[in-house]
Tab-separated table of C-alpha atoms and ligand atoms in Angstrom:
chain	number	residue	atom	x	y	z
D	1	UNK	CA	0.000	0.000	0.000
D	2	UNK	CA	1.248	3.525	-0.839
D	3	UNK	CA	2.668	5.481	2.078
D	4	UNK	CA	0.441	8.083	3.757
D	5	UNK	CA	2.383	11.283	4.407
D	6	UNK	CA	2.003	13.489	7.487
D	7	UNK	CA	2.012	17.107	6.334
D	8	UNK	CA	2.376	20.386	8.213
D	9	UNK	CA	2.112	24.024	7.135
D	10	UNK	CA	4.335	26.913	8.253
D	11	UNK	CA	2.356	30.177	8.020
D	12	UNK	CA	-1.410	30.333	8.602
D	13	UNK	CA	-2.054	33.316	6.325
D	14	UNK	CA	-3.928	33.677	3.052
D	15	UNK	CA	-2.162	30.941	1.064
D	16	UNK	CA	-1.683	28.671	4.097
D	17	UNK	CA	-5.467	28.227	4.080
D	18	UNK	CA	-5.330	27.025	0.472
D	19	UNK	CA	-2.555	24.591	1.441
D	20	UNK	CA	-4.760	23.092	4.155
D	21	UNK	CA	-7.685	22.665	1.754
D	22	UNK	CA	-5.366	21.202	-0.895
D	23	UNK	CA	-3.854	18.668	1.539
D	24	UNK	CA	-7.299	17.583	2.734
D	25	UNK	CA	-8.240	16.360	-0.749
D	26	UNK	CA	-5.120	14.182	-1.095
D	27	UNK	CA	-5.803	10.463	-0.529
D	28	UNK	CA	-2.207	9.791	0.585
D	29	UNK	CA	-1.716	12.712	2.991
D	30	UNK	CA	-2.952	13.896	6.338
D	31	UNK	CA	-2.739	17.445	7.672
D	32	UNK	CA	-0.963	17.029	11.019
D	33	UNK	CA	-0.108	20.522	12.152
D	34	UNK	CA	0.390	24.224	11.529
D	35	UNK	CA	3.202	26.482	12.785
D	36	UNK	CA	2.278	30.182	13.049
D	37	UNK	CA	3.976	33.039	14.848
D	38	UNK	CA	0.688	34.852	15.633
D	39	UNK	CA	-0.936	32.517	18.204
D	40	UNK	CA	-4.588	33.599	17.732
D	41	UNK	CA	-4.266	33.108	13.961
D	42	UNK	CA	-2.610	29.705	14.395
D	43	UNK	CA	-5.192	28.494	16.932
D	44	UNK	CA	-8.102	29.582	14.723
D	45	UNK	CA	-6.507	27.868	11.704
D	46	UNK	CA	-5.880	24.649	13.672
D	47	UNK	CA	-9.484	24.584	14.912
D	48	UNK	CA	-10.857	25.207	11.413
D	49	UNK	CA	-8.705	22.569	9.734
D	50	UNK	CA	-8.594	20.026	12.563
D	51	UNK	CA	-4.832	19.909	13.129
D	52	UNK	CA	-2.316	20.633	15.906
D	53	UNK	CA	-1.009	24.171	16.433
D	54	UNK	CA	2.590	25.057	17.281
D	55	UNK	CA	4.032	28.519	17.839
D	56	UNK	CA	7.516	27.011	18.170
D	57	UNK	CA	9.267	25.880	14.964
D	58	UNK	CA	11.557	23.367	16.700
D	59	UNK	CA	8.653	21.605	18.414
D	60	UNK	CA	6.658	21.647	15.157
D	61	UNK	CA	9.569	20.057	13.266
D	62	UNK	CA	10.254	17.462	15.980
D	63	UNK	CA	6.763	15.965	15.668
D	64	UNK	CA	7.446	12.360	14.560
D	65	UNK	CA	4.234	12.211	12.545
D	66	UNK	CA	5.494	14.955	10.223
D	67	UNK	CA	7.054	13.935	6.876
D	68	UNK	CA	6.498	16.949	4.611
D	69	UNK	CA	6.392	20.665	5.410
D	70	UNK	CA	4.788	23.292	3.180
D	71	UNK	CA	6.237	26.787	3.539
D	72	UNK	CA	3.638	29.574	3.360
D	73	UNK	CA	5.464	32.386	5.144
D	74	UNK	CA	6.257	35.721	3.422
D	75	UNK	CA	8.725	35.232	0.547
D	76	UNK	CA	11.945	36.528	2.126
D	77	UNK	CA	11.317	34.343	5.192
D	78	UNK	CA	11.295	31.037	3.288
D	79	UNK	CA	15.011	30.256	3.655
D	80	UNK	CA	15.243	30.033	7.416
D	81	UNK	CA	12.292	27.695	7.886
D	82	UNK	CA	13.120	25.577	4.807
D	83	UNK	CA	16.709	25.098	6.020
D	84	UNK	CA	15.493	24.242	9.539
D	85	UNK	CA	13.102	21.676	8.007
D	86	UNK	CA	15.994	20.028	6.127
D	87	UNK	CA	18.065	19.872	9.314
D	88	UNK	CA	15.112	18.160	11.042
D	89	UNK	CA	14.927	15.619	8.177
D	90	UNK	CA	11.640	16.895	6.728
D	91	UNK	CA	10.860	17.207	3.022
D	92	UNK	CA	9.789	20.668	1.992
D	93	UNK	CA	7.432	22.285	-0.555
D	94	UNK	CA	8.073	26.035	-0.731
D	95	UNK	CA	5.702	28.737	-2.037
D	96	UNK	CA	6.634	31.003	-4.922
D	97	UNK	CA	9.060	32.693	-5.069
D	98	UNK	CA	11.104	29.885	-3.453
D	99	UNK	CA	13.249	32.753	-2.055
D	100	UNK	CA	14.092	36.264	-3.176
D	101	UNK	CA	17.852	36.069	-3.935
D	102	UNK	CA	19.973	33.331	-5.530
D	103	UNK	CA	22.268	32.828	-2.478
D	104	UNK	CA	19.184	32.384	-0.281
D	105	UNK	CA	17.717	29.852	-2.722
D	106	UNK	CA	21.020	28.002	-2.934
D	107	UNK	CA	21.177	27.784	0.869
D	108	UNK	CA	17.809	25.951	0.794
D	109	UNK	CA	18.904	23.606	-1.999
D	110	UNK	CA	22.238	22.827	-0.305
D	111	UNK	CA	20.602	22.144	3.070
D	112	UNK	CA	18.195	19.617	1.522
D	113	UNK	CA	20.925	18.075	-0.582
D	114	UNK	CA	23.057	17.596	2.528
D	115	UNK	CA	20.151	16.197	4.557
D	116	UNK	CA	19.036	13.831	1.777
D	117	UNK	CA	15.550	15.359	1.888
D	118	UNK	CA	13.550	16.573	-1.113
D	119	UNK	CA	12.700	20.211	-1.769
D	120	UNK	CA	10.254	21.482	-4.369
D	121	UNK	CA	8.563	24.697	-5.374
D	122	UNK	CA	5.001	25.788	-6.076
D	123	UNK	CA	3.872	27.047	-9.471
D	124	UNK	CA	0.224	26.040	-9.328
D	125	UNK	CA	-0.563	27.452	-12.810
D	126	UNK	CA	1.638	24.717	-14.305
D	127	UNK	CA	-1.090	22.223	-13.404
D	128	UNK	CA	-3.785	23.800	-15.610
D	129	UNK	CA	-4.934	21.496	-18.440
D	130	UNK	CA	-4.099	24.217	-20.984
D	131	UNK	CA	-0.542	24.551	-19.637
D	132	UNK	CA	-0.008	20.818	-20.161
D	133	UNK	CA	-1.420	20.926	-23.725
D	134	UNK	CA	0.752	23.880	-24.704
D	135	UNK	CA	3.878	22.346	-23.192
D	136	UNK	CA	3.165	19.118	-25.067
D	137	UNK	CA	2.855	21.031	-28.355
D	138	UNK	CA	6.231	22.698	-27.672
D	139	UNK	CA	7.885	19.363	-26.835
D	140	UNK	CA	6.465	17.812	-30.023
D	141	UNK	CA	8.121	20.584	-32.053
D	142	UNK	CA	4.786	21.726	-33.500
D	143	UNK	CA	5.817	25.402	-33.547
D	144	UNK	CA	8.667	24.757	-35.986
D	145	UNK	CA	11.396	27.318	-35.448
D	146	UNK	CA	10.441	29.106	-32.198
D	147	UNK	CA	10.408	32.826	-32.913
D	148	UNK	CA	8.486	34.747	-30.232
D	149	UNK	CA	7.179	34.405	-26.660
D	150	UNK	CA	5.057	36.951	-24.845
D	151	UNK	CA	4.048	37.078	-21.173
D	152	UNK	CA	1.609	39.744	-20.010
D	153	UNK	CA	0.261	39.983	-16.446
D	154	UNK	CA	-1.996	43.056	-16.499
D	155	UNK	CA	-3.029	42.960	-12.877
D	156	UNK	CA	-4.293	45.473	-10.331
D	157	UNK	CA	-3.720	45.914	-6.593
D	158	UNK	CA	-5.290	48.863	-4.818
D	159	UNK	CA	-3.412	51.076	-2.366
D	160	UNK	CA	-5.126	49.330	0.573
D	161	UNK	CA	-3.409	46.062	-0.456
D	162	UNK	CA	-0.013	47.657	0.112
D	163	UNK	CA	-1.153	49.727	3.112
D	164	UNK	CA	-2.259	46.709	5.149
D	165	UNK	CA	1.239	46.776	6.605
D	166	UNK	CA	3.706	43.986	7.011
D	167	UNK	CA	5.827	42.693	4.178
D	168	UNK	CA	4.037	43.576	0.946
D	169	UNK	CA	5.833	46.042	-1.285
D	170	UNK	CA	9.099	45.873	0.698
D	171	UNK	CA	12.333	44.802	-0.978
D	172	UNK	CA	13.631	43.034	2.121
D	173	UNK	CA	10.761	40.537	2.419
D	174	UNK	CA	8.689	40.768	-0.803
D	175	UNK	CA	11.883	40.810	-2.891
D	176	UNK	CA	10.228	42.945	-5.559
D	177	UNK	CA	6.798	43.999	-6.775
D	178	UNK	CA	4.627	43.271	-9.803
D	179	UNK	CA	7.297	40.919	-11.206
D	180	UNK	CA	8.525	39.046	-8.115
D	181	UNK	CA	5.244	38.739	-6.242
D	182	UNK	CA	2.407	38.732	-8.783
D	183	UNK	CA	4.021	38.194	-12.194
D	184	UNK	CA	6.294	35.299	-11.274
D	185	UNK	CA	3.687	32.695	-12.306
D	186	UNK	CA	3.539	34.273	-15.766
D	187	UNK	CA	7.333	34.513	-16.073
D	188	UNK	CA	7.690	30.888	-14.978
D	189	UNK	CA	5.220	29.747	-17.646
D	190	UNK	CA	6.988	31.740	-20.349
D	191	UNK	CA	10.366	30.138	-19.598
D	192	UNK	CA	8.677	26.715	-19.215
D	193	UNK	CA	7.378	26.990	-22.791
D	194	UNK	CA	10.174	28.983	-24.469
D	195	UNK	CA	13.208	27.513	-22.669
D	196	UNK	CA	16.066	29.339	-20.934
D	197	UNK	CA	16.391	33.112	-21.144
D	198	UNK	CA	19.689	34.417	-22.529
D	199	UNK	CA	19.319	38.131	-21.760
D	200	UNK	CA	16.813	40.789	-20.733
D	201	UNK	CA	16.525	44.531	-21.131
D	202	UNK	CA	14.032	46.134	-18.759
D	203	UNK	CA	12.225	49.217	-17.544
D	204	UNK	CA	10.454	49.174	-14.182
D	205	UNK	CA	8.531	52.001	-12.537
D	206	UNK	CA	6.314	52.719	-9.541
D	207	UNK	CA	3.559	54.653	-11.270
D	208	UNK	CA	0.382	54.719	-9.216
D	209	UNK	CA	1.049	53.508	-5.673
D	210	UNK	CA	2.441	55.371	-2.692
D	211	UNK	CA	4.503	54.152	0.245
D	212	UNK	CA	5.860	51.121	-1.638
D	213	UNK	CA	9.519	50.481	-2.378
D	214	UNK	CA	8.991	48.107	-5.300
D	215	UNK	CA	7.788	48.426	-8.917
D	216	UNK	CA	4.106	48.324	-9.883
D	217	UNK	CA	4.793	48.379	-13.652
D	218	UNK	CA	7.409	46.625	-15.767
D	219	UNK	CA	8.236	46.227	-19.450
D	220	UNK	CA	10.958	43.854	-20.613
D	221	UNK	CA	12.522	42.756	-23.909
D	222	UNK	CA	13.841	39.190	-23.868
D	223	UNK	CA	16.182	37.032	-25.923
D	224	UNK	CA	15.882	33.284	-25.341
D	225	UNK	CA	18.803	30.852	-25.546
D	226	UNK	CA	17.071	29.319	-28.599
D	227	UNK	CA	17.472	32.641	-30.412
D	228	UNK	CA	13.752	33.480	-30.201
D	229	UNK	CA	12.789	36.951	-28.982
D	230	UNK	CA	9.982	38.011	-26.673
D	231	UNK	CA	8.452	40.465	-24.263
D	232	UNK	CA	7.351	40.332	-20.644
D	233	UNK	CA	5.213	42.900	-18.840
D	234	UNK	CA	3.709	42.553	-15.384
D	235	UNK	CA	1.821	45.184	-13.433
D	236	UNK	CA	-0.259	45.858	-10.355
D	237	UNK	CA	-1.134	49.243	-11.858
D	238	UNK	CA	-3.745	48.381	-14.536
D	239	UNK	CA	-7.229	48.868	-13.103
D	240	UNK	CA	-9.400	46.784	-13.019
D	241	UNK	CA	-6.927	43.969	-13.835
D	242	UNK	CA	-7.635	41.258	-16.373
D	243	UNK	CA	-6.507	37.830	-17.467
D	244	UNK	CA	-2.888	36.857	-17.914
D	245	UNK	CA	-1.905	36.395	-21.562
D	246	UNK	CA	0.887	34.141	-22.802
D	247	UNK	CA	1.653	33.805	-26.462
D	248	UNK	CA	4.041	31.239	-27.918
D	249	UNK	CA	4.892	31.357	-31.606
D	250	UNK	CA	7.098	29.863	-34.288
D	251	UNK	CA	7.127	29.649	-38.070
D	252	UNK	CA	4.637	26.694	-37.984
D	253	UNK	CA	2.200	27.731	-35.243
D	254	UNK	CA	0.919	30.227	-32.696
D	255	UNK	CA	-0.903	29.639	-29.414
D	256	UNK	CA	-2.370	32.367	-27.240
D	257	UNK	CA	-3.384	31.489	-23.689
D	258	UNK	CA	-5.524	33.724	-21.479
D	259	UNK	CA	-5.521	32.413	-17.906
D	260	UNK	CA	-6.662	28.793	-18.291
D	261	UNK	CA	-8.256	29.235	-21.745
D	262	UNK	CA	-6.809	29.426	-25.236
D	263	UNK	CA	-7.626	32.473	-27.330
D	264	UNK	CA	-5.676	31.133	-30.305
D	265	UNK	CA	-4.568	27.558	-31.161
D	266	UNK	CA	-3.312	27.335	-34.718
D	267	UNK	CA	-0.727	25.090	-36.407
D	268	UNK	CA	0.356	24.783	-40.032
D	269	UNK	CA	0.151	20.982	-39.679
D	270	UNK	CA	-3.238	20.349	-38.077
D	271	UNK	CA	-3.978	17.154	-36.136
D	272	UNK	CA	-7.381	15.630	-35.288
D	273	UNK	CA	-6.830	16.699	-31.691
D	274	UNK	CA	-6.713	20.397	-32.604
D	275	UNK	CA	-10.457	20.671	-33.213
D	276	UNK	CA	-11.204	18.950	-29.901
D	277	UNK	CA	-8.797	21.287	-28.073
D	278	UNK	CA	-10.374	24.364	-29.668
D	279	UNK	CA	-13.901	23.126	-28.890
D	280	UNK	CA	-13.028	22.526	-25.249
D	281	UNK	CA	-10.651	25.364	-24.417
D	282	UNK	CA	-11.015	28.219	-26.916
D	283	UNK	CA	-12.761	31.000	-24.979
D	284	UNK	CA	-12.155	34.179	-23.016
D	285	UNK	CA	-11.879	33.650	-19.242
D	286	UNK	CA	-14.965	34.754	-17.294
D	287	UNK	CA	-13.252	35.031	-13.910
D	288	UNK	CA	-9.627	36.029	-14.004
D	289	UNK	CA	-7.388	34.405	-11.410
D	290	UNK	CA	-5.425	36.935	-9.361
D	291	UNK	CA	-6.143	39.894	-11.654
D	292	UNK	CA	-7.514	42.232	-8.995
D	293	UNK	CA	-7.212	40.310	-5.755
D	294	UNK	CA	-4.629	37.773	-4.521
D	295	UNK	CA	-7.180	34.996	-3.952
D	296	UNK	CA	-9.848	35.908	-6.555
D	297	UNK	CA	-10.941	32.914	-8.585
D	298	UNK	CA	-8.443	30.627	-6.838
D	299	UNK	CA	-9.313	27.070	-5.851
D	300	UNK	CA	-7.101	24.594	-3.937
D	301	UNK	CA	-7.169	22.172	-6.905
D	302	UNK	CA	-3.962	23.327	-8.587
D	303	UNK	CA	-2.013	23.383	-5.313
D	304	UNK	CA	-3.375	19.855	-4.697
D	305	UNK	CA	-1.997	18.702	-8.064
D	306	UNK	CA	1.346	20.372	-7.240
D	307	UNK	CA	1.480	18.571	-3.860
D	308	UNK	CA	0.347	15.254	-5.417
D	309	UNK	CA	3.277	15.355	-7.846
D	310	UNK	CA	5.657	16.049	-4.929
D	311	UNK	CA	4.362	13.051	-2.939
D	312	UNK	CA	4.523	10.838	-6.064
D	313	UNK	CA	8.148	11.964	-6.474
D	314	UNK	CA	8.874	10.795	-2.901
D	315	UNK	CA	7.207	7.427	-3.619
D	316	UNK	CA	9.099	7.044	-6.876
D	317	UNK	CA	12.401	8.386	-5.477
D	318	UNK	CA	12.657	11.016	-8.227
D	319	UNK	CA	12.800	14.816	-8.219
D	320	UNK	CA	9.404	16.564	-8.196
D	321	UNK	CA	8.381	18.181	-11.522
D	322	UNK	CA	8.901	21.565	-9.881
D	323	UNK	CA	12.182	20.785	-8.140
D	324	UNK	CA	14.037	23.434	-6.156
D	325	UNK	CA	16.231	24.081	-9.203
D	326	UNK	CA	13.166	24.442	-11.437
D	327	UNK	CA	11.610	26.929	-8.974
D	328	UNK	CA	14.872	28.921	-9.041
D	329	UNK	CA	14.644	29.710	-12.773
D	330	UNK	CA	11.878	32.354	-12.692
D	331	UNK	CA	13.534	34.110	-9.736
D	332	UNK	CA	16.815	34.281	-11.645
D	333	UNK	CA	15.047	35.888	-14.634
D	334	UNK	CA	13.282	38.427	-12.419
D	335	UNK	CA	16.497	39.356	-10.611
D	336	UNK	CA	18.108	39.982	-14.027
D	337	UNK	CA	15.117	42.205	-14.914
D	338	UNK	CA	15.695	44.254	-11.754
D	339	UNK	CA	19.414	44.548	-12.458
D	340	UNK	CA	18.730	45.715	-16.016
D	341	UNK	CA	16.171	48.272	-14.819
D	342	UNK	CA	18.666	49.539	-12.226
D	343	UNK	CA	21.653	49.783	-14.556
D	344	UNK	CA	19.856	50.723	-17.778
D	345	UNK	CA	21.754	47.941	-19.589
D	346	UNK	CA	20.881	44.499	-20.971
D	347	UNK	CA	21.699	41.751	-18.460
D	348	UNK	CA	22.810	38.260	-19.525
D	349	UNK	CA	21.830	35.251	-17.432
D	350	UNK	CA	24.652	32.875	-16.461
B	401	LIG	N1	0.911	30.196	-5.253
B	401	LIG	C1	0.114	31.229	-5.177
B	401	LIG	O1	-0.782	31.395	-6.000
B	401	LIG	C2	0.302	32.236	-4.075
B	401	LIG	C3	-0.696	33.191	-3.798
B	401	LIG	C4	-0.480	34.082	-2.745
B	401	LIG	C5	0.702	34.047	-2.008
B	401	LIG	N2	1.669	33.146	-2.336
B	401	LIG	C6	2.958	33.122	-1.596
B	401	LIG	O2	2.722	32.591	-0.291
B	401	LIG	C7	3.566	33.227	0.667
B	401	LIG	C8	2.698	33.799	1.783
B	401	LIG	O3	1.778	34.741	1.237
B	401	LIG	P1	0.409	35.111	2.012
B	401	LIG	O4	-0.329	36.006	1.105
B	401	LIG	O5	-0.247	33.872	2.504
B	401	LIG	O6	1.002	35.930	3.245
B	401	LIG	P2	0.290	36.266	4.632
B	401	LIG	O7	0.969	37.459	5.168
B	401	LIG	O8	-1.200	36.260	4.451
B	401	LIG	O9	0.647	34.984	5.539
B	401	LIG	C9	1.943	34.684	6.001
B	401	LIG	C10	1.806	34.050	7.392
B	401	LIG	O10	3.080	33.552	7.821
B	401	LIG	C11	3.216	33.848	9.203
B	401	LIG	N3	4.650	33.785	9.544
B	401	LIG	C12	5.641	34.653	9.196
B	401	LIG	N4	6.829	34.220	9.646
B	401	LIG	C13	6.598	33.044	10.288
B	401	LIG	C14	7.441	32.108	10.965
B	401	LIG	N5	8.767	32.291	11.033
B	401	LIG	N6	6.871	31.009	11.519
B	401	LIG	C15	5.552	30.811	11.436
B	401	LIG	N7	4.685	31.679	10.812
B	401	LIG	C16	5.205	32.759	10.236
B	401	LIG	C17	2.588	35.217	9.350
B	401	LIG	O11	2.283	35.529	10.688
B	401	LIG	C18	1.348	35.058	8.454
B	401	LIG	O12	0.250	34.528	9.183
B	401	LIG	C19	4.376	34.274	-0.110
B	401	LIG	O13	5.639	33.755	-0.426
B	401	LIG	C20	3.557	34.503	-1.368
B	401	LIG	O14	4.344	34.887	-2.477
B	401	LIG	C21	1.475	32.235	-3.327
């Protein structure tokens, strides 16, 4: 019989709640515990989700029933808890961005490597049916010579979002703005489809928010290692916010994806499947995930699929699809964007 994994969550905030609901639907996992630094929040969460509450990380990690930890603390606080989890022998699934600088990410990867535990990231949008279909078309070479990739996250956050205090909009903990916090899903998908980025040339601005350190608007030109070109733009400054658009193109095909729908699916060499795909997925999204509110339109289903792959990887003794190294890629691209915006020069990725 397949192993049943004891899972615990660090951070009982907005996304921690989705983690709990995602874990509950997994046949081979049980939510054991939550670790939260604000006791009232942790106790309420534990009562709601029927698990143990700890306000002490060491005690949380020393619980023998715990096999896998999910990290749902603010972004720049992922390293310390993920490293502590490795030292306690616990596998770890870390929210996006896995961390906010490359040395901090590498500290997590090294700690898990040394401990022999597995670490993975979260990019829930990768588990959409349309993402899988588009990736398959890329892998089958259906686009011919890849020529262009576009990622557009035209989102909106009001001033109250940033004014609620805490970590949002601060370099030290958020690690960036419209790109690092909101747009990272879109950037990850672009590199997933188009392959590694060779260099970027970027502008970033803070155009319509006050009292934030980070950018709310970005525009980037990209060259991929394949030689294809592209653009990336992510904002929290475009009221009212609408669906994310990704376009992948070559000299034999173009696909446009808007959130979890296709707005264009066209190939020079048609297959029988293409009509079925268009019939099922060609549409404009009615509810746009994340466009105007961090949890708008979100369900736990995609996180559940992300976690299910991680647990299957443990069973099968392989790396999860979104390994720590895979989760690192989008952060590396975004850090190059920030460097380019700062220096006014193109920045090559190593
Ligand atoms: N995958 C997604 O779609 C998605 C969506 C939203 C947020 N996120 C990511 O999830 C993370 C958390 O975001 P959020 O919106 O839930 O934040 P939040 O502020 O709502 O929640 C964070 C929680 O962590 C707690 N915390 C902080 N440090 C802690 C520590 N050392 N030990 C225990 N608890 C601690 C805080 O008290 C808070 O309750 C961020 O990295 C964010 O980028 C991912």
